[in-house]
Tab-separated table of C-alpha atoms in Angstrom:
chain	number	residue	atom	x	y	z
Y	609	MET	CA	0.000	0.000	0.000
Y	610	SER	CA	1.992	2.981	-1.263
Y	611	VAL	CA	1.908	6.019	-3.549
Y	612	THR	CA	4.711	8.117	-5.018
Y	613	LEU	CA	4.886	11.850	-5.717
Y	614	ASN	CA	7.655	14.441	-5.786
Y	615	ALA	CA	9.002	16.101	-2.638
Y	616	HIS	CA	7.751	19.566	-3.590
Y	617	GLN	CA	4.155	18.454	-4.030
Y	618	PHE	CA	4.266	16.371	-0.846
Y	619	GLY	CA	5.456	19.425	1.080
Y	620	ARG	CA	2.713	21.531	-0.508
Y	621	LEU	CA	0.025	19.094	0.630
Y	622	LEU	CA	1.174	19.536	4.228
Y	623	GLU	CA	1.641	23.298	3.865
Y	624	ARG	CA	-1.862	23.870	2.480
Y	625	THR	CA	-3.578	22.036	5.334
Y	626	ALA	CA	-1.347	22.352	8.427
Y	627	GLY	CA	-2.871	25.680	9.484
Y	628	HIS	CA	-6.260	24.023	10.001
Y	629	ILE	CA	-5.167	21.462	12.610
Y	630	ALA	CA	-7.054	21.533	15.908
Y	631	ASP	CA	-5.178	21.954	19.192
Y	632	GLU	CA	-4.226	19.107	21.502
Y	633	PHE	CA	-7.527	19.338	23.370
Y	634	ILE	CA	-9.262	17.706	20.386
Y	635	PRO	CA	-7.032	14.625	19.878
Y	636	ALA	CA	-9.023	13.250	16.945
Y	637	LEU	CA	-8.302	16.432	14.932
Y	638	HIS	CA	-4.772	17.106	16.191
Y	639	GLY	CA	-3.037	16.072	12.991
Y	640	VAL	CA	-3.234	15.824	9.205
Y	641	ARG	CA	-5.152	12.967	7.620
Y	642	LEU	CA	-3.488	11.302	4.621
Y	643	GLU	CA	-5.691	9.231	2.322
Y	644	ALA	CA	-4.769	7.553	-0.960
Y	645	ASP	CA	-7.058	6.160	-3.634
Y	646	ASP	CA	-6.403	5.017	-7.196
Y	647	THR	CA	-5.885	8.576	-8.429
Y	648	PHE	CA	-5.044	11.048	-5.653
Y	649	LEU	CA	-3.218	11.437	-2.388
Y	650	TYR	CA	-5.295	13.668	-0.089
Y	651	ALA	CA	-4.249	15.723	2.922
Y	652	ILE	CA	-7.105	16.748	5.240
Y	653	ALA	CA	-7.152	18.889	8.375
Y	654	SER	CA	-9.893	20.437	10.479
Y	655	ASP	CA	-10.344	22.333	13.741
Y	656	ARG	CA	-14.173	21.933	13.701
Y	657	TYR	CA	-14.586	25.512	12.439
Y	658	THR	CA	-12.629	25.117	9.196
Y	659	LEU	CA	-12.034	22.078	7.001
Y	660	ALA	CA	-9.273	21.998	4.364
Y	661	VAL	CA	-8.602	19.279	1.787
Y	662	ALA	CA	-5.691	19.354	-0.675
Y	663	ARG	CA	-4.952	16.626	-3.199
Y	664	TYR	CA	-2.294	15.614	-5.708
Y	665	ARG	CA	-2.483	13.146	-8.577
Y	666	HIS	CA	0.112	10.540	-7.634
Y	667	HIS	CA	2.188	8.315	-9.903
Y	668	GLY	CA	0.268	5.132	-9.149
Y	669	LEU	CA	-1.186	3.233	-6.208
Y	670	ASP	CA	0.649	0.048	-5.276
Y	671	GLY	CA	-1.870	-2.091	-3.428
Y	672	GLU	CA	-5.092	-1.168	-1.656
Y	673	PRO	CA	-6.228	2.387	-0.805
Y	674	PHE	CA	-5.242	3.500	2.684
Y	675	ALA	CA	-6.028	6.244	5.184
Y	676	ARG	CA	-4.090	7.234	8.306
Y	677	THR	CA	-3.734	10.336	10.472
Y	678	LEU	CA	-0.328	11.966	10.780
Y	679	PRO	CA	-0.057	13.258	14.394
Y	680	ALA	CA	0.699	16.935	14.839
Y	681	ARG	CA	3.749	16.132	16.977
Y	682	ALA	CA	5.468	14.625	13.916
Y	683	LEU	CA	4.434	17.284	11.417
Y	684	ALA	CA	7.234	19.828	11.940
Y	685	SER	CA	10.036	17.294	11.504
Y	686	LEU	CA	8.336	15.716	8.493
Y	687	ARG	CA	7.883	19.097	6.791
Y	688	ARG	CA	11.564	19.867	7.400
Y	689	TRP	CA	12.526	16.469	5.994
Y	690	ALA	CA	10.448	17.105	2.860
Y	691	ALA	CA	11.941	20.586	2.453
Y	692	ASP	CA	15.451	19.113	2.615
Y	693	GLN	CA	14.774	16.961	-0.435
Y	694	PRO	CA	15.298	18.425	-3.927
Y	695	GLY	CA	11.876	19.344	-5.287
Y	696	ASN	CA	11.782	16.670	-8.003
Y	697	THR	CA	12.899	13.866	-5.668
Y	698	PRO	CA	10.366	11.008	-5.615
Y	699	VAL	CA	8.817	10.461	-2.185
Y	700	THR	CA	6.943	7.240	-1.504
Y	701	VAL	CA	4.190	7.276	1.122
Y	702	SER	CA	3.392	3.789	2.376
Y	703	LEU	CA	1.628	1.990	5.189
Y	704	ALA	CA	3.536	-0.832	6.869
Y	705	GLU	CA	2.784	-2.446	10.223
Y	706	ASN	CA	0.386	0.397	11.089
Y	707	ARG	CA	3.113	2.996	10.556
Y	708	LEU	CA	3.235	5.660	7.900
Y	709	ARG	CA	6.579	5.565	6.108
Y	710	PHE	CA	7.975	8.320	3.899
Y	711	THR	CA	10.837	7.162	1.706
Y	712	ALA	CA	13.176	9.154	-0.555
Y	713	PRO	CA	16.446	8.073	-2.220
Y	714	GLN	CA	18.443	9.799	0.524
Y	715	GLY	CA	16.478	8.893	3.623
Y	716	GLU	CA	13.362	7.502	5.257
Y	717	VAL	CA	11.040	8.622	8.039
Y	718	GLY	CA	8.572	6.453	9.950
Y	719	VAL	CA	5.624	7.850	11.929
Y	720	ASP	CA	3.084	6.111	14.139
Y	721	ASP	CA	-0.376	7.032	12.905
Y	722	GLY	CA	-2.762	8.905	15.183
Y	723	GLN	CA	-6.478	9.007	15.932
Y	724	GLU	CA	-9.426	8.024	13.791
Y	725	PHE	CA	-10.863	10.818	11.639
Y	726	PHE	CA	-14.409	11.947	10.922
Y	727	GLY	CA	-16.291	11.564	7.620
Y	728	TRP	CA	-15.002	14.707	5.908
Y	729	ARG	CA	-16.444	13.766	2.517
Y	730	GLY	CA	-19.999	13.902	3.832
Y	731	VAL	CA	-19.422	17.287	5.456
Y	732	LEU	CA	-18.146	18.820	2.212
Y	733	ARG	CA	-20.915	17.177	0.211
Y	734	GLY	CA	-23.399	18.911	2.490
Y	735	VAL	CA	-21.706	22.288	1.977
Y	736	ILE	CA	-21.612	21.850	-1.810
Y	737	ASP	CA	-25.240	20.716	-2.086
Y	738	GLN	CA	-26.770	23.328	0.219
Y	739	VAL	CA	-29.149	25.813	-1.419
Y	740	PRO	CA	-30.254	29.319	-0.379
Y	741	ALA	CA	-33.516	29.822	1.458
Y	742	GLU	CA	-36.444	29.632	-0.930
Y	743	ASP	CA	-38.447	32.480	0.592
Y	744	GLY	CA	-36.165	35.051	-1.036
Y	745	THR	CA	-36.679	37.529	1.817
Y	746	THR	CA	-33.022	37.741	2.819
Y	747	SER	CA	-29.678	37.519	1.071
Y	748	PRO	CA	-26.927	35.263	2.451
Y	749	PHE	CA	-25.019	37.406	4.946
Y	750	PRO	CA	-23.121	35.155	7.387
Y	751	ALA	CA	-20.700	36.451	10.010
Y	752	LEU	CA	-17.212	34.936	9.582
Y	753	ASP	CA	-14.392	34.901	12.135
Y	754	THR	CA	-11.483	36.794	10.516
Y	755	ARG	CA	-8.965	34.901	12.660
Y	756	LEU	CA	-10.041	31.780	10.805
Y	757	LEU	CA	-9.906	33.483	7.414
Y	758	ALA	CA	-6.148	33.879	7.852
Y	759	ARG	CA	-5.800	30.095	7.771
Y	760	TRP	CA	-6.582	30.026	4.056
Y	761	THR	CA	-3.444	31.997	3.153
Y	762	ASP	CA	-1.399	28.901	2.271
Y	763	ALA	CA	-4.164	27.257	0.253
Y	764	ASP	CA	-3.742	29.253	-2.969
Y	765	HIS	CA	-3.254	32.751	-4.335
Y	766	TYR	CA	-6.912	32.717	-5.402
Y	767	LEU	CA	-9.915	30.885	-3.949
Y	768	ARG	CA	-13.516	30.907	-5.112
Y	769	LEU	CA	-16.013	31.597	-2.323
Y	770	ARG	CA	-19.676	30.585	-2.155
Y	771	VAL	CA	-22.149	31.393	0.608
Y	772	THR	CA	-25.802	30.398	0.649
Y	773	ALA	CA	-27.200	31.271	4.105
Y	774	ASP	CA	-26.310	32.821	7.447
Y	775	ARG	CA	-26.015	29.530	9.301
Y	776	GLN	CA	-24.455	27.391	6.579
Y	777	GLY	CA	-20.781	26.796	5.910
Y	778	ALA	CA	-18.975	28.911	3.314
Y	779	LEU	CA	-17.367	26.910	0.508
Y	780	LEU	CA	-13.812	27.735	-0.649
Y	781	VAL	CA	-12.349	26.111	-3.760
Y	782	GLY	CA	-8.895	26.347	-5.362
Y	783	GLU	CA	-6.774	24.248	-7.688
Y	784	ASP	CA	-6.869	20.689	-6.301
Y	785	PHE	CA	-8.161	22.191	-3.053
Y	786	ILE	CA	-11.526	22.399	-1.326
Y	787	GLY	CA	-12.517	23.664	2.091
Y	788	ALA	CA	-15.290	25.022	4.257
Y	789	GLN	CA	-15.562	27.582	7.042
Y	790	MET	CA	-18.365	27.522	9.564
Y	791	PRO	CA	-20.117	30.844	10.336
Y	792	VAL	CA	-20.276	32.485	13.749
Y	793	ARG	CA	-23.498	31.090	15.182
Y	794	THR	CA	-23.870	32.808	18.570
Y	795	ARG	CA	-23.159	36.131	20.207
Y	796	HIS	CA	-22.013	36.173	23.807
Y	797	ASP	CA	-20.546	38.656	26.299
Y	798	GLY	CA	-21.137	41.495	23.890
Y	799	PHE	CA	-19.107	39.910	21.087
Y	800	GLY	CA	-20.537	40.744	17.694
Y	801	THR	CA	-23.384	42.878	19.011
Y	802	GLY	CA	-22.324	45.705	16.711
Y	803	LEU	CA	-22.495	43.543	13.604
Y	804	ALA	CA	-25.249	44.361	11.138
Y	805	ASP	CA	-27.718	41.499	10.763
Y	806	ASP	CA	-28.739	42.248	7.180
Y	807	LEU	CA	-27.894	44.457	4.213
Y	808	ASP	CA	-30.611	46.986	5.065
Y	809	GLN	CA	-28.824	47.717	8.349
Y	810	VAL	CA	-25.527	48.116	6.482
Y	811	ARG	CA	-27.106	50.667	4.148
Y	812	THR	CA	-28.498	52.580	7.123
Y	813	LEU	CA	-25.220	52.583	9.050
Y	814	TRP	CA	-23.150	53.733	6.068
Y	815	ASP	CA	-25.646	55.942	4.276
Y	816	GLY	CA	-24.038	59.144	5.563
Y	817	ALA	CA	-20.591	58.203	4.249
Y	818	LEU	CA	-21.741	56.841	0.900
Y	819	ALA	CA	-24.669	59.149	0.134
Y	820	GLY	CA	-24.472	60.798	-3.256
Y	821	ALA	CA	-21.901	58.399	-4.667
Y	822	PRO	CA	-23.185	56.494	-7.715
Y	823	ALA	CA	-22.516	52.767	-7.816
Y	824	ALA	CA	-19.313	51.993	-9.717
Y	825	ALA	CA	-16.832	49.222	-10.363
Y	826	MET	CA	-13.148	49.305	-9.489
Y	827	PRO	CA	-11.442	51.652	-12.005
Y	828	ASP	CA	-9.900	49.803	-14.940
Y	829	SER	CA	-6.917	52.161	-14.827
Y	830	LEU	CA	-5.637	50.604	-11.599
Y	831	PRO	CA	-2.798	48.170	-12.392
Y	832	ALA	CA	-3.401	44.513	-11.694
Y	833	ALA	CA	-0.989	42.781	-9.329
Y	834	ARG	CA	1.444	40.395	-10.989
Y	835	ARG	CA	1.060	36.887	-9.689
Y	836	THR	CA	3.404	33.990	-10.230
Y	837	PRO	CA	2.798	30.264	-9.576
Y	838	HIS	CA	3.154	29.322	-5.921
Y	839	ASP	CA	6.188	27.157	-6.656
Y	840	ALA	CA	8.179	30.001	-8.287
Y	841	ALA	CA	9.990	32.815	-6.458
Y	842	ARG	CA	8.980	36.356	-7.402
Y	843	THR	CA	12.497	37.800	-7.661
Y	844	VAL	CA	16.144	36.695	-7.888
Y	845	PRO	CA	16.965	38.222	-4.455
Y	846	GLU	CA	14.037	36.321	-2.935
Y	847	THR	CA	15.334	33.091	-4.478
Y	848	ALA	CA	18.873	33.785	-3.234
Y	849	LYS	CA	17.591	34.460	0.274
Y	850	GLY	CA	15.702	31.170	0.301
Y	851	LEU	CA	18.730	29.223	-0.945
Y	852	LEU	CA	20.997	30.713	1.741
Y	853	ARG	CA	18.401	29.916	4.391
Y	854	GLN	CA	18.233	26.337	3.119
Y	855	THR	CA	22.059	26.066	3.193
Y	856	LEU	CA	22.227	27.253	6.812
Y	857	SER	CA	19.316	25.039	7.854
Y	858	SER	CA	20.845	21.948	6.256
Y	859	THR	CA	24.246	22.696	7.820
Y	860	HIS	CA	22.643	22.991	11.254
Y	861	ASP	CA	20.757	19.727	10.753
Y	862	LEU	CA	23.933	18.067	9.482
Y	863	ILE	CA	25.707	18.895	12.753
Y	864	GLU	CA	22.741	17.828	14.870
Y	865	GLU	CA	22.438	14.457	13.132
Y	866	SER	CA	26.176	13.725	12.843
Y	867	SER	CA	26.179	11.227	15.707
Y	868	THR	CA	22.873	9.468	15.076
Y	869	SER	CA	21.964	8.596	11.504
Y	870	PRO	CA	24.381	8.296	8.555
Y	871	THR	CA	21.425	8.386	6.191
Y	872	ALA	CA	20.174	11.660	7.646
Y	873	VAL	CA	23.703	13.121	7.501
Y	874	ALA	CA	23.922	12.302	3.788
Y	875	ALA	CA	20.490	13.818	3.123
Y	876	HIS	CA	21.269	17.083	4.938
Y	877	ALA	CA	24.701	17.344	3.299
Y	878	SER	CA	23.243	16.827	-0.165
Y	879	ALA	CA	20.465	19.374	0.435
Y	880	GLY	CA	22.948	21.966	1.728
Y	881	VAL	CA	25.407	21.488	-1.137
Y	882	THR	CA	22.611	21.632	-3.732
Y	883	ALA	CA	21.247	24.874	-2.259
Y	884	TRP	CA	24.720	26.439	-2.141
Y	885	MET	CA	25.489	25.461	-5.740
Y	886	ALA	CA	22.200	27.004	-6.876
Y	887	PHE	CA	22.977	30.194	-4.941
Y	888	ARG	CA	26.418	30.442	-6.554
Y	889	TYR	CA	24.841	29.865	-9.962
Y	890	LEU	CA	22.548	32.845	-9.398
């Protein structure tokens, strides 16, 4: 039971979902779920208020589909291990003796899997299939916690957003990514009491500031921001900075691992040398 993908895409799966992990007080959600079927490797994380799912089309499933939870305690070291591999390095994710194993040509990591996970597919199906209220008296106007909105930063540069009702989850969709955010359902201790409940209240509250201004779109003369793919640096200095950081990080790890694992030493040395060569090339 194994799948193979490159190190860059494996790291991206973890990066896009790690921010949605629940804290240690919810053990069943304190980690990232990895699931593999015949086509994709999925990474899933949730803190009950947000749910994020990223996927990548792998290079083939060897054996039966599998699903295991990667505990949060192992996530930092695994992300560092993936970052130390050259981006095109094949990484095999396998399940053996109830342990998740991550294997690359220059090293291997084994992790005991964590808690059982909830039925995330059904939750997202419910968010996708939900429809607005049929009475047509109100427009969808849910209150969203902005502290949770920040968790979508690593998902993609652009996400599509769909809302259907005040008390239904908002749907967020990107490239090979889907997620949901639950609305704020209650107000307590004065929190949120100043929030407008509907668009008519918004118009009333802001009428003085906006009165007399005709409705208009954003001016076409404003320049659009240049966006590059998430796996490409924006500038040469930014790339150089990242390569130097990788060189220092790998050198530190090389010293730390020098007395424990020859395989890890070789992996850190190779990653550091590769980063330094690329920096010198620039």
